[in-house]
CSV table of C-alpha atoms in Angstrom, one decimal:
chain,number,residue,atom,x,y,z
A,1,MET,CA,16.1,15.5,18.5
A,2,ALA,CA,12.3,15.6,17.6
A,3,GLU,CA,9.0,13.9,19.3
A,4,THR,CA,7.9,10.5,18.4
A,5,THR,CA,4.0,9.0,18.6
A,6,THR,CA,3.1,7.8,21.8
A,7,PRO,CA,0.5,5.8,21.5
A,8,ALA,CA,-0.4,3.1,24.5
A,9,GLY,CA,2.8,1.3,26.0
A,10,LEU,CA,5.4,3.7,24.2
A,11,PRO,CA,7.8,5.6,25.7
A,12,LYS,CA,7.8,9.8,24.8
A,13,GLY,CA,10.3,11.2,23.1
A,14,PHE,CA,12.5,10.3,20.6
A,15,ARG,CA,13.4,7.0,20.4
A,16,SER,CA,17.2,5.9,18.9
A,17,ALA,CA,17.4,3.2,16.5
A,18,GLU,CA,19.0,0.9,18.7
A,19,LEU,CA,15.8,0.9,21.0
A,20,GLY,CA,13.5,-1.2,18.0
A,21,TRP,CA,15.5,-3.4,15.7
A,22,PRO,CA,16.9,-6.2,18.4
A,23,GLU,CA,18.9,-7.5,15.9
A,24,LEU,CA,20.8,-3.1,14.7
A,25,HIS,CA,24.5,-4.9,14.2
A,26,ARG,CA,23.5,-7.1,11.0
A,27,ILE,CA,22.1,-3.2,8.7
A,28,PRO,CA,25.4,-1.2,7.7
A,29,HIS,CA,26.4,2.0,8.3
A,30,PRO,CA,30.1,4.7,7.5
A,31,PRO,CA,33.3,3.9,8.6
A,32,TYR,CA,35.1,6.2,10.9
A,33,ARG,CA,32.5,6.1,14.0
A,34,LEU,CA,34.2,8.6,16.2
A,35,PRO,CA,31.9,9.4,20.6
A,36,LEU,CA,29.2,11.4,20.3
A,37,LEU,CA,29.7,13.0,17.0
A,38,GLY,CA,28.9,8.7,15.1
A,39,ASP,CA,28.5,9.7,11.5
A,40,LEU,CA,29.2,13.2,11.1
A,41,ILE,CA,32.3,14.3,10.6
A,42,GLY,CA,32.1,15.6,7.2
A,43,ALA,CA,28.4,15.9,6.1
A,44,SER,CA,27.4,19.2,5.8
A,45,ARG,CA,24.8,21.2,7.7
A,46,ARG,CA,23.2,22.2,4.2
A,47,THR,CA,22.6,19.5,2.4
A,48,PRO,CA,21.4,16.3,5.3
A,49,LEU,CA,19.1,14.5,1.9
A,50,GLN,CA,21.9,14.8,-0.5
A,51,ASP,CA,24.8,13.8,1.7
A,52,SER,CA,22.6,10.2,3.0
A,53,LEU,CA,21.8,9.9,-0.7
A,54,LYS,CA,25.8,9.5,-1.5
A,55,TYR,CA,26.0,7.2,1.3
A,56,ALA,CA,22.6,5.5,0.3
A,57,ARG,CA,25.0,4.5,-3.3
A,58,ARG,CA,27.3,3.1,-1.2
A,59,LEU,CA,26.2,1.3,1.9
A,60,GLY,CA,22.6,-0.1,0.2
A,61,PRO,CA,19.1,-0.1,0.4
A,62,ILE,CA,18.8,-0.1,3.6
A,63,PHE,CA,21.7,1.3,7.2
A,64,ARG,CA,22.0,3.9,9.8
A,65,ARG,CA,23.8,6.8,10.6
A,66,ASN,CA,24.2,7.3,13.6
A,67,ALA,CA,24.4,11.2,15.2
A,68,PHE,CA,26.0,12.4,18.8
A,69,GLY,CA,25.0,9.3,19.6
A,70,LYS,CA,21.1,8.5,18.1
A,71,GLU,CA,20.9,5.8,15.6
A,72,PHE,CA,18.4,7.0,12.4
A,73,VAL,CA,17.8,4.2,10.1
A,74,PHE,CA,16.6,4.9,6.3
A,75,THR,CA,15.0,3.3,3.7
A,76,TRP,CA,15.4,2.6,0.4
A,77,GLY,CA,15.2,-0.5,-1.6
A,78,ALA,CA,12.4,-1.6,-3.2
A,79,SER,CA,11.4,-4.6,-1.4
A,80,LEU,CA,11.4,-2.9,1.6
A,81,VAL,CA,9.3,0.5,0.7
A,82,ALA,CA,6.9,-1.8,-0.2
A,83,ASP,CA,6.7,-3.7,3.1
A,84,LEU,CA,6.9,-1.1,4.8
A,85,ALA,CA,3.9,0.1,2.2
A,86,ASP,CA,1.7,-2.8,4.8
A,87,GLU,CA,-0.9,-0.7,6.2
A,88,THR,CA,-1.5,-3.3,8.7
A,89,ARG,CA,1.7,-3.0,9.9
A,90,PHE,CA,3.0,-0.1,9.3
A,91,ALA,CA,1.8,3.4,10.0
A,92,LYS,CA,4.2,7.1,9.4
A,93,HIS,CA,5.8,8.2,12.3
A,94,VAL,CA,5.2,11.8,13.4
A,95,GLY,CA,9.5,12.4,13.6
A,96,LEU,CA,13.0,14.4,12.9
A,97,GLY,CA,12.4,17.8,10.7
A,98,VAL,CA,8.3,16.6,10.6
A,99,ALA,CA,8.1,16.8,14.8
A,100,ASN,CA,9.8,20.0,14.7
A,101,LEU,CA,7.2,22.1,11.7
A,102,ARG,CA,4.2,20.9,14.9
A,103,PRO,CA,4.7,24.5,16.9
A,104,VAL,CA,3.7,26.4,13.6
A,105,ALA,CA,1.4,22.8,12.6
A,106,GLY,CA,0.4,21.3,15.3
A,107,ASP,CA,-1.2,18.4,14.9
A,108,GLY,CA,-3.1,19.1,10.9
A,109,LEU,CA,-2.7,16.9,8.5
A,110,PHE,CA,0.9,17.1,8.0
A,111,THR,CA,1.9,17.1,11.2
A,112,ALA,CA,-0.7,15.5,13.3
A,113,TYR,CA,0.2,11.9,15.4
A,114,ASN,CA,-1.7,9.3,14.4
A,115,HIS,CA,-3.6,8.8,18.2
A,116,GLU,CA,-4.6,12.1,17.4
A,117,PRO,CA,-8.2,12.5,16.5
A,118,ASN,CA,-8.7,16.0,14.3
A,119,TRP,CA,-5.9,14.0,12.2
A,120,GLN,CA,-9.0,11.3,10.5
A,121,LEU,CA,-11.4,14.1,11.6
A,122,ALA,CA,-9.8,16.6,9.1
A,123,HIS,CA,-9.5,14.3,6.4
A,124,ASP,CA,-13.4,13.2,5.9
A,125,VAL,CA,-14.7,16.7,6.4
A,126,LEU,CA,-11.9,17.8,3.6
A,127,ALA,CA,-11.7,15.0,1.7
A,128,PRO,CA,-14.0,16.3,-0.3
A,129,GLY,CA,-12.9,19.6,-1.4
A,130,PHE,CA,-10.6,17.5,-3.6
A,131,HIS,CA,-13.2,14.6,-5.8
A,132,ARG,CA,-13.1,15.5,-9.5
A,133,GLU,CA,-16.0,18.2,-9.3
A,134,ALA,CA,-14.3,20.2,-6.9
A,135,MET,CA,-11.2,20.5,-8.4
A,136,ALA,CA,-13.3,21.4,-12.2
A,137,GLY,CA,-14.6,24.3,-9.8
A,138,TYR,CA,-10.8,24.9,-8.7
A,139,HIS,CA,-9.4,25.5,-13.0
A,140,THR,CA,-10.5,28.7,-13.7
A,141,MET,CA,-9.0,30.6,-10.9
A,142,MET,CA,-6.4,28.6,-11.6
A,143,LEU,CA,-6.3,29.7,-15.0
A,144,ALA,CA,-6.4,33.2,-13.1
A,145,VAL,CA,-3.1,32.7,-11.6
A,146,ALA,CA,-1.5,31.7,-14.3
A,147,GLU,CA,-1.9,34.2,-16.6
A,148,ARG,CA,-0.2,36.7,-14.0
A,149,LEU,CA,2.8,35.2,-14.4
A,150,THR,CA,2.5,35.1,-17.8
A,151,ASP,CA,2.2,38.5,-17.8
A,152,HIS,CA,4.7,38.4,-16.1
A,153,TRP,CA,7.2,36.3,-18.4
A,154,ASP,CA,5.9,38.3,-21.0
A,155,ARG,CA,7.3,41.6,-20.0
A,156,ALA,CA,10.8,39.1,-19.4
A,157,ALA,CA,10.8,38.4,-22.7
A,158,ALA,CA,10.4,41.6,-24.2
A,159,ALA,CA,13.1,42.4,-22.6
A,160,GLY,CA,15.6,40.1,-23.0
A,161,ARG,CA,15.8,39.6,-19.2
A,162,THR,CA,15.9,36.1,-17.4
A,163,VAL,CA,13.4,34.6,-15.1
A,164,ASP,CA,14.0,33.0,-11.1
A,165,VAL,CA,12.1,30.3,-12.1
A,166,PRO,CA,11.4,29.1,-8.1
A,167,GLY,CA,11.0,32.2,-7.1
A,168,ASP,CA,8.1,32.7,-10.0
A,169,MET,CA,7.0,28.8,-9.0
A,170,THR,CA,6.7,30.2,-5.4
A,171,LYS,CA,4.4,32.5,-6.3
A,172,LEU,CA,2.1,30.8,-8.3
A,173,THR,CA,1.8,28.2,-5.9
A,174,LEU,CA,1.2,30.3,-2.5
A,175,GLU,CA,-1.9,32.0,-4.9
A,176,THR,CA,-3.3,28.7,-6.6
A,177,ILE,CA,-3.9,27.8,-3.0
A,178,ALA,CA,-4.8,30.7,-1.1
A,179,ARG,CA,-7.1,31.7,-4.2
A,180,THR,CA,-8.3,28.8,-4.3
A,181,GLY,CA,-9.0,27.2,-1.0
A,182,PHE,CA,-9.0,30.3,0.8
A,183,GLY,CA,-10.9,32.7,-0.9
A,184,HIS,CA,-7.4,35.0,-0.2
A,185,ASP,CA,-4.9,37.8,-2.1
A,186,PHE,CA,-1.4,37.5,-1.4
A,187,GLY,CA,-0.5,39.8,-4.1
A,188,SER,CA,2.8,38.1,-5.6
A,189,PHE,CA,3.5,38.9,-8.5
A,190,GLU,CA,2.7,42.5,-7.7
A,191,ARG,CA,5.8,42.0,-4.8
A,192,SER,CA,9.1,43.4,-5.2
A,193,ARG,CA,10.0,41.1,-2.4
A,194,PRO,CA,8.3,37.7,-1.1
A,195,HIS,CA,5.2,38.3,0.6
A,196,PRO,CA,5.9,37.4,4.0
A,197,PHE,CA,4.1,34.5,4.7
A,198,VAL,CA,6.8,32.9,1.9
A,199,THR,CA,9.7,34.6,4.3
A,200,ALA,CA,8.1,33.1,7.5
A,201,MET,CA,7.7,30.4,5.8
A,202,VAL,CA,10.8,29.7,4.6
A,203,GLY,CA,12.2,30.5,7.9
A,204,THR,CA,10.3,28.2,9.8
A,205,LEU,CA,11.1,25.0,7.1
A,206,SER,CA,15.2,25.8,7.7
A,207,TYR,CA,15.0,26.4,11.5
A,208,ALA,CA,13.6,22.6,11.5
A,209,GLN,CA,15.5,21.1,9.8
A,210,ARG,CA,18.6,23.1,11.3
A,211,LEU,CA,17.2,21.2,15.2
A,212,ASN,CA,18.2,18.3,13.6
A,213,ASN,CA,21.6,18.7,13.4
A,214,VAL,CA,22.3,19.7,16.7
A,215,PRO,CA,21.5,17.8,19.7
A,216,ALA,CA,18.7,18.3,21.6
A,217,PRO,CA,19.9,19.8,25.3
A,218,LEU,CA,22.1,22.1,23.3
A,219,ALA,CA,20.0,23.7,21.2
A,220,PRO,CA,18.5,26.1,23.7
A,221,LEU,CA,21.7,27.2,23.6
A,222,LEU,CA,23.8,27.1,19.9
A,223,LEU,CA,20.3,28.7,18.4
A,224,ARG,CA,19.3,31.4,20.6
A,225,ARG,CA,18.6,33.7,18.5
A,226,ALA,CA,17.7,31.6,15.7
A,227,GLY,CA,15.2,30.0,17.9
A,228,ARG,CA,13.7,33.9,18.2
A,229,ARG,CA,13.9,34.3,14.6
A,230,ASN,CA,11.7,30.8,14.8
A,231,ALA,CA,8.8,32.3,17.4
A,232,ALA,CA,8.3,36.0,15.9
A,233,ASP,CA,8.4,33.9,12.1
A,234,ILE,CA,5.7,31.9,13.8
A,235,ALA,CA,3.6,34.7,15.6
A,236,ARG,CA,3.8,36.1,12.0
A,237,LEU,CA,2.4,33.0,10.3
A,238,HIS,CA,-0.3,32.7,12.7
A,239,ARG,CA,-1.4,36.4,12.5
A,240,ILE,CA,-1.6,36.6,8.4
A,241,VAL,CA,-4.1,33.3,9.0
A,242,ASP,CA,-5.9,34.4,11.9
A,243,GLU,CA,-6.5,37.6,9.4
A,244,VAL,CA,-7.3,34.9,5.9
A,245,VAL,CA,-10.1,33.6,8.9
A,246,ARG,CA,-11.1,36.9,10.9
A,247,ALA,CA,-12.0,38.1,6.5
A,248,ARG,CA,-13.6,34.8,6.0
A,249,ARG,CA,-16.2,34.7,8.5
A,250,ALA,CA,-16.8,39.1,8.6
A,251,ASP,CA,-18.4,37.9,5.1
A,252,GLY,CA,-19.9,35.5,6.0
A,253,GLY,CA,-18.7,32.5,4.4
A,254,GLY,CA,-17.5,32.4,0.7
A,255,ASP,CA,-18.1,29.6,-2.5
A,256,GLY,CA,-17.7,26.3,-0.7
A,257,ASP,CA,-13.6,26.1,-1.2
A,258,LEU,CA,-11.7,24.2,1.7
A,259,LEU,CA,-12.1,27.6,3.7
A,260,ASP,CA,-15.9,26.5,4.7
A,261,ARG,CA,-15.1,24.0,4.9
A,262,MET,CA,-13.5,24.4,7.8
A,263,LEU,CA,-15.7,25.8,9.7
A,264,ASP,CA,-19.4,25.1,8.2
A,265,THR,CA,-18.6,21.3,7.6
A,266,ALA,CA,-20.0,18.6,10.9
A,267,HIS,CA,-18.1,14.7,10.1
A,268,PRO,CA,-20.5,12.7,8.0
A,269,GLU,CA,-21.0,10.7,11.4
A,270,THR,CA,-20.3,12.2,14.3
A,271,GLY,CA,-21.6,15.4,13.7
A,272,GLU,CA,-18.5,17.1,14.7
A,273,ARG,CA,-16.5,20.4,13.6
A,274,LEU,CA,-13.2,21.5,14.0
A,275,SER,CA,-11.9,24.3,16.4
A,276,SER,CA,-11.0,27.7,15.6
A,277,GLU,CA,-7.3,26.8,16.9
A,278,ASN,CA,-7.2,23.6,14.5
A,279,VAL,CA,-8.5,25.4,11.7
A,280,ARG,CA,-5.7,28.1,11.5
A,281,ARG,CA,-3.7,24.8,12.1
A,282,GLN,CA,-5.0,23.6,8.7
A,283,VAL,CA,-5.2,26.1,7.0
A,284,ILE,CA,-1.1,26.8,7.6
A,285,THR,CA,-0.8,23.0,6.5
A,286,PHE,CA,-2.1,24.2,3.2
A,287,LEU,CA,-0.6,26.9,2.5
A,288,VAL,CA,3.2,25.8,3.0
A,289,ALA,CA,2.2,21.3,2.0
A,290,GLY,CA,-0.5,22.9,-0.9
A,291,HIS,CA,2.3,25.5,-2.3
A,292,GLU,CA,5.9,25.2,-1.4
A,293,THR,CA,5.6,21.3,-3.0
A,294,THR,CA,4.1,21.7,-6.3
A,295,SER,CA,6.3,25.7,-6.9
A,296,GLY,CA,9.8,22.8,-6.5
A,297,ALA,CA,8.6,20.2,-9.0
A,298,LEU,CA,7.2,22.9,-11.5
A,299,SER,CA,11.3,24.6,-10.9
A,300,PHE,CA,12.8,20.7,-11.8
A,301,ALA,CA,10.8,20.2,-14.7
A,302,LEU,CA,11.2,23.0,-16.6
A,303,TYR,CA,15.0,23.0,-15.5
A,304,TYR,CA,14.8,19.4,-16.9
A,305,LEU,CA,12.8,20.7,-20.3
A,306,SER,CA,15.2,23.3,-20.6
A,307,ARG,CA,17.7,21.2,-20.8
A,308,HIS,CA,16.0,18.9,-23.3
A,309,PRO,CA,15.2,20.2,-26.3
A,310,ASP,CA,14.4,17.1,-28.0
A,311,VAL,CA,11.6,16.6,-24.7
A,312,ALA,CA,10.2,20.3,-24.8
A,313,ALA,CA,10.1,19.7,-28.1
A,314,ARG,CA,7.6,16.6,-27.4
A,315,ALA,CA,5.5,18.1,-24.9
A,316,ARG,CA,5.0,20.9,-26.7
A,317,ALA,CA,3.5,19.5,-30.1
A,318,GLU,CA,1.6,17.4,-27.1
A,319,VAL,CA,-0.4,21.3,-26.0
A,320,ASP,CA,-0.4,22.4,-29.7
A,321,ARG,CA,-2.4,19.1,-31.0
A,322,VAL,CA,-4.6,18.8,-27.2
A,323,TRP,CA,-5.6,22.0,-27.0
A,324,GLY,CA,-5.3,24.0,-30.2
A,325,GLY,CA,-6.2,27.4,-30.7
A,326,THR,CA,-8.1,27.8,-27.7
A,327,ALA,CA,-7.9,30.8,-25.1
A,328,ALA,CA,-8.4,28.5,-21.6
A,329,PRO,CA,-8.6,24.6,-22.2
A,330,ASP,CA,-11.5,23.6,-19.5
A,331,TYR,CA,-10.6,21.0,-17.0
A,332,ALA,CA,-10.6,17.9,-18.7
A,333,GLN,CA,-7.8,19.2,-21.2
A,334,VAL,CA,-5.1,19.2,-19.2
A,335,ALA,CA,-5.6,15.7,-18.2
A,336,ARG,CA,-5.6,14.3,-22.1
A,337,LEU,CA,-1.9,16.5,-22.2
A,338,ARG,CA,0.0,12.9,-21.7
A,339,HIS,CA,3.2,12.6,-22.1
A,340,VAL,CA,3.5,16.9,-20.5
A,341,ARG,CA,2.3,14.2,-17.7
A,342,ARG,CA,5.0,11.6,-17.7
A,343,VAL,CA,7.7,15.2,-17.6
A,344,LEU,CA,6.3,16.5,-13.9
A,345,ASP,CA,6.5,12.4,-13.2
A,346,GLU,CA,9.3,11.8,-14.2
A,347,SER,CA,11.2,15.1,-12.4
A,348,LEU,CA,9.0,14.4,-8.4
A,349,ARG,CA,10.8,10.9,-9.4
A,350,LEU,CA,14.8,12.4,-9.7
A,351,TRP,CA,14.3,15.1,-7.1
A,352,PRO,CA,10.7,14.3,-5.4
A,353,THR,CA,10.0,18.0,-3.6
A,354,ALA,CA,9.1,16.3,-0.1
A,355,PRO,CA,12.6,13.0,0.0
A,356,ALA,CA,11.4,11.3,2.6
A,357,PHE,CA,8.5,9.7,4.8
A,358,ALA,CA,8.6,7.6,7.9
A,359,ARG,CA,7.3,4.9,8.7
A,360,GLU,CA,7.0,3.0,11.8
A,361,ALA,CA,5.8,-0.6,12.6
A,362,ALA,CA,2.4,-1.0,14.4
A,363,ARG,CA,3.3,-3.9,15.6
A,364,ASP,CA,6.0,-5.7,16.5
A,365,THR,CA,7.2,-7.1,12.9
A,366,VAL,CA,10.2,-8.5,10.4
A,367,LEU,CA,10.8,-5.9,7.6
A,368,ALA,CA,10.5,-8.0,4.4
A,369,GLY,CA,11.5,-11.5,6.4
A,370,GLU,CA,15.0,-9.7,7.3
A,371,HIS,CA,15.1,-7.4,9.7
A,372,PRO,CA,13.1,-7.4,13.5
A,373,MET,CA,11.0,-4.3,14.1
A,374,ARG,CA,10.1,-3.9,17.7
A,375,ARG,CA,6.8,-2.4,17.8
A,376,GLY,CA,7.2,2.1,17.7
A,377,ALA,CA,10.2,1.4,15.6
A,378,TRP,CA,11.3,3.4,12.6
A,379,THR,CA,12.9,4.0,9.6
A,380,LEU,CA,13.4,6.7,6.8
A,381,VAL,CA,12.1,6.2,3.6
A,382,LEU,CA,14.4,7.7,1.8
A,383,THR,CA,12.5,8.5,-2.0
A,384,PRO,CA,15.1,9.8,-4.1
A,385,MET,CA,16.9,6.6,-4.0
A,386,LEU,CA,14.0,4.8,-4.2
A,387,HIS,CA,13.0,5.6,-7.0
A,388,ARG,CA,17.0,5.5,-8.3
A,389,ASP,CA,17.1,1.1,-7.1
A,390,PRO,CA,18.2,0.0,-10.9
A,391,GLU,CA,16.7,-3.6,-9.7
A,392,VAL,CA,13.7,-1.3,-10.4
A,393,TRP,CA,14.3,1.5,-12.7
A,394,GLY,CA,17.7,-0.1,-14.5
A,395,ALA,CA,21.4,1.0,-14.8
A,396,ASP,CA,20.5,4.4,-16.2
A,397,ALA,CA,18.2,5.3,-13.4
A,398,GLU,CA,19.8,8.8,-13.0
A,399,ARG,CA,19.1,10.0,-17.3
A,400,PHE,CA,15.9,12.0,-17.7
A,401,ASP,CA,13.0,9.2,-19.1
A,402,PRO,CA,9.4,10.4,-18.9
A,403,ASP,CA,9.2,7.7,-21.3
A,404,ARG,CA,8.8,5.7,-18.0
A,405,PHE,CA,5.9,6.6,-17.7
A,406,ALA,CA,4.1,5.9,-20.3
A,407,ALA,CA,1.7,3.5,-19.4
A,408,GLN,CA,3.3,0.3,-20.8
A,409,ALA,CA,5.7,0.6,-18.6
A,410,VAL,CA,4.0,1.6,-15.6
A,411,ARG,CA,2.2,-0.9,-16.2
A,412,ALA,CA,5.4,-3.4,-15.6
A,413,ARG,CA,6.4,-2.2,-13.0
A,414,PRO,CA,5.6,-3.1,-9.0
A,415,PRO,CA,3.8,-1.7,-7.0
A,416,HIS,CA,5.3,1.0,-3.7
A,417,THR,CA,7.9,2.0,-6.8
A,418,PHE,CA,7.3,5.4,-6.9
A,419,LYS,CA,6.1,7.5,-4.0
A,420,PRO,CA,6.2,11.2,-4.6
A,421,PHE,CA,2.9,11.5,-2.3
A,422,GLY,CA,4.1,9.5,0.9
A,423,THR,CA,1.9,5.9,1.2
A,424,GLY,CA,-0.7,4.8,2.7
A,425,ALA,CA,-3.9,5.8,4.6
A,426,ARG,CA,-1.2,9.6,5.5
A,427,ALA,CA,-0.6,10.6,1.5
A,428,CYS,CA,-0.7,13.3,-0.1
A,429,ILE,CA,-4.6,14.4,0.5
A,430,GLY,CA,-3.4,17.1,-2.6
A,431,ARG,CA,-2.1,14.7,-4.5
A,432,GLN,CA,-4.7,15.1,-7.8
A,433,PHE,CA,-5.2,19.2,-6.9
A,434,ALA,CA,-0.7,19.3,-7.1
A,435,LEU,CA,-0.8,17.4,-10.4
A,436,HIS,CA,-3.6,19.3,-11.9
A,437,GLU,CA,-2.0,22.6,-11.6
A,438,ALA,CA,0.8,22.0,-12.3
A,439,THR,CA,0.5,19.9,-15.4
A,440,LEU,CA,-1.2,22.7,-16.2
A,441,VAL,CA,1.2,25.6,-16.2
A,442,LEU,CA,4.2,23.3,-17.8
A,443,GLY,CA,1.4,23.2,-20.4
A,444,LEU,CA,0.5,26.7,-21.0
A,445,LEU,CA,4.2,27.6,-20.8
A,446,LEU,CA,5.5,25.1,-23.2
A,447,ARG,CA,2.3,26.1,-25.4
A,448,ARG,CA,3.4,30.5,-24.5
A,449,TYR,CA,7.7,30.1,-24.7
A,450,GLU,CA,10.3,28.1,-26.4
A,451,LEU,CA,13.0,27.9,-22.8
A,452,SER,CA,16.3,28.7,-23.2
A,453,PRO,CA,18.9,27.5,-19.9
A,454,ASP,CA,22.5,29.4,-18.9
A,455,PRO,CA,24.7,27.4,-20.8
A,456,GLY,CA,26.8,27.2,-17.3
A,457,TYR,CA,24.6,26.3,-14.8
A,458,ARG,CA,25.0,23.2,-12.6
A,459,LEU,CA,22.0,22.2,-11.3
A,460,ARG,CA,22.2,22.7,-7.3
A,461,VAL,CA,19.7,21.4,-4.6
A,462,THR,CA,18.7,23.7,-1.9
A,463,GLU,CA,17.3,21.4,1.3
A,464,ARG,CA,14.5,23.2,3.4
A,465,LEU,CA,12.9,19.7,3.8
A,466,THR,CA,11.4,20.7,0.7
A,467,LEU,CA,13.8,20.2,-2.6
A,468,MET,CA,14.1,23.2,-5.1
A,469,PRO,CA,16.9,24.0,-7.7
A,470,GLU,CA,19.0,26.9,-6.9
A,471,GLY,CA,19.4,29.7,-8.6
A,472,LEU,CA,17.6,28.3,-11.6
A,473,ARG,CA,17.6,30.8,-13.9
A,474,LEU,CA,15.5,31.1,-17.4
A,475,ARG,CA,15.0,32.9,-20.6
A,476,PRO,CA,11.8,32.9,-22.4
A,477,GLN,CA,11.8,33.5,-25.6
A,478,ARG,CA,7.8,34.5,-27.1
A,479,ARG,CA,7.2,31.4,-29.4
A,480,THR,CA,6.6,33.2,-33.5
A,481,ALA,CA,3.3,30.3,-33.7
A,482,PRO,CA,-0.3,32.8,-34.1
A,483,ALA,CA,-0.9,34.8,-30.8
A,484,VAL,CA,-3.9,32.2,-29.1
A,485,PRO,CA,-6.2,35.1,-27.3
A,486,ARG,CA,-6.1,35.3,-23.8
A,487,ALA,CA,-8.6,34.3,-20.4
A,488,ARG,CA,-11.3,35.7,-19.2
A,489,ARG,CA,-10.8,39.5,-17.1
A,490,THR,CA,-12.7,41.5,-16.3
A,491,ALA,CA,-12.6,45.9,-15.5
A,492,GLY,CA,-12.6,45.6,-11.8
A,493,GLY,CA,-9.4,42.7,-11.7
A,494,THR,CA,-9.1,38.1,-12.6
A,495,VAL,CA,-11.9,37.1,-10.7
A,496,SER,CA,-12.3,33.8,-9.0
A,497,GLY,CA,-14.2,30.3,-11.1
A,498,SER,CA,-17.5,31.4,-9.0
A,499,GLY,CA,-16.4,35.2,-10.3
A,500,ARG,CA,-16.4,35.9,-6.5
A,501,PRO,CA,-13.5,38.3,-6.6
A,502,VAL,CA,-10.9,37.5,-3.4
A,503,ARG,CA,-9.2,39.3,-0.8
A,504,GLY,CA,-6.4,41.1,-0.9
A,505,THR,CA,-4.0,41.4,3.0
A,506,GLY,CA,-2.1,43.6,4.4
A,507,GLU,CA,0.7,42.3,5.3
């Protein structure tokens, strides 16, 4: 089972809930428990998150499950989550599948334990890379990558073919973070199969989830073959990232992107720099987290737009009005797509692609004045259920309605009820990057295409720590509106915002 954080005075390793919740007996659990197996009878190994959502609906805003004799506490009620957001009493907990990623990402921003110093060092060094000025600099490259997507979809539209939405969104977001952050070209749209980085990444994410489904002592035996594949996937990820870093060092630097910051920037107060090993871990963290969740968010948003033509028509009209006939919208024009952004937020409400985050007590405390927790006790927040709490979102919380994110509605809601990017000091550092990229891409696709769904498709959600609609295909049809001029290309291909060509990979 996953390792937990180990501040001074706490035992190392996984902490079962009975060690930290003195009144655990008051928290409901599923019926028909069995020795050793606990609550696993009838549970799905492929969709553990969706299993937990079913139990959440039956058992209420806080409940527990037992697996192989270990107790887990889940929370989703809005008042409980608001209390867990108190940074004076609670902190991020690295556990379950996240800790299982430490062999590949180590003390990267997402997987670092709170007591590890490299987290704060990397955060302080890299945070300026997501300020407004830096974001505006990434915009041109985002447009260039999006043009490669629309070239691909134009060919599909001309041939009357459907497109693989999750696959294409994964290509798009991988290229976007690779080019804007690291000056690197994976050539995703020129490949008939996923880039080896994507294959290895999916393998490590899937393996991390599988580890949660077997008793820790038996994992080496039951997952022997999978463990060997995972080791090979990790080695491949390290090799690809090391190649990217070597290329940058050979070039003598880039344009001040995230990789330059990792390699050359010292902490503004201490003068410390990231070690070579930590640079590798941060690059992997950004390449994985920087594209996996955004591709899911775009895929769910396109699913809902295809199923709600009235919402799509309203969003498309907004794009036409705000962007007009401009060939390439500028950075400020993207923020003016208020309804498109609401579509994205509502999609993230129903299916937040990072569907849970864990919090631990920084000291002995009482959760929401009701449930005592000892220091180090932790709970997993089920974000999709928080986003469906009827006390906040109403009796129709399952219904897709972007107007839930109109300004007046947002102001009327209590804080800490919408958490697709986590919470507190350890919330996603790239949130604004992801939201700008996704809003831009949705705007570009709405302006260019009508999107027709397969009438027989029913939403299925695949889980690999993150969430993605499974098997989603749409038929893009070019709009009959006057064609919009294309973005600039050079004779040598697409260039970055600074005019500097991006590097490819031999993998």
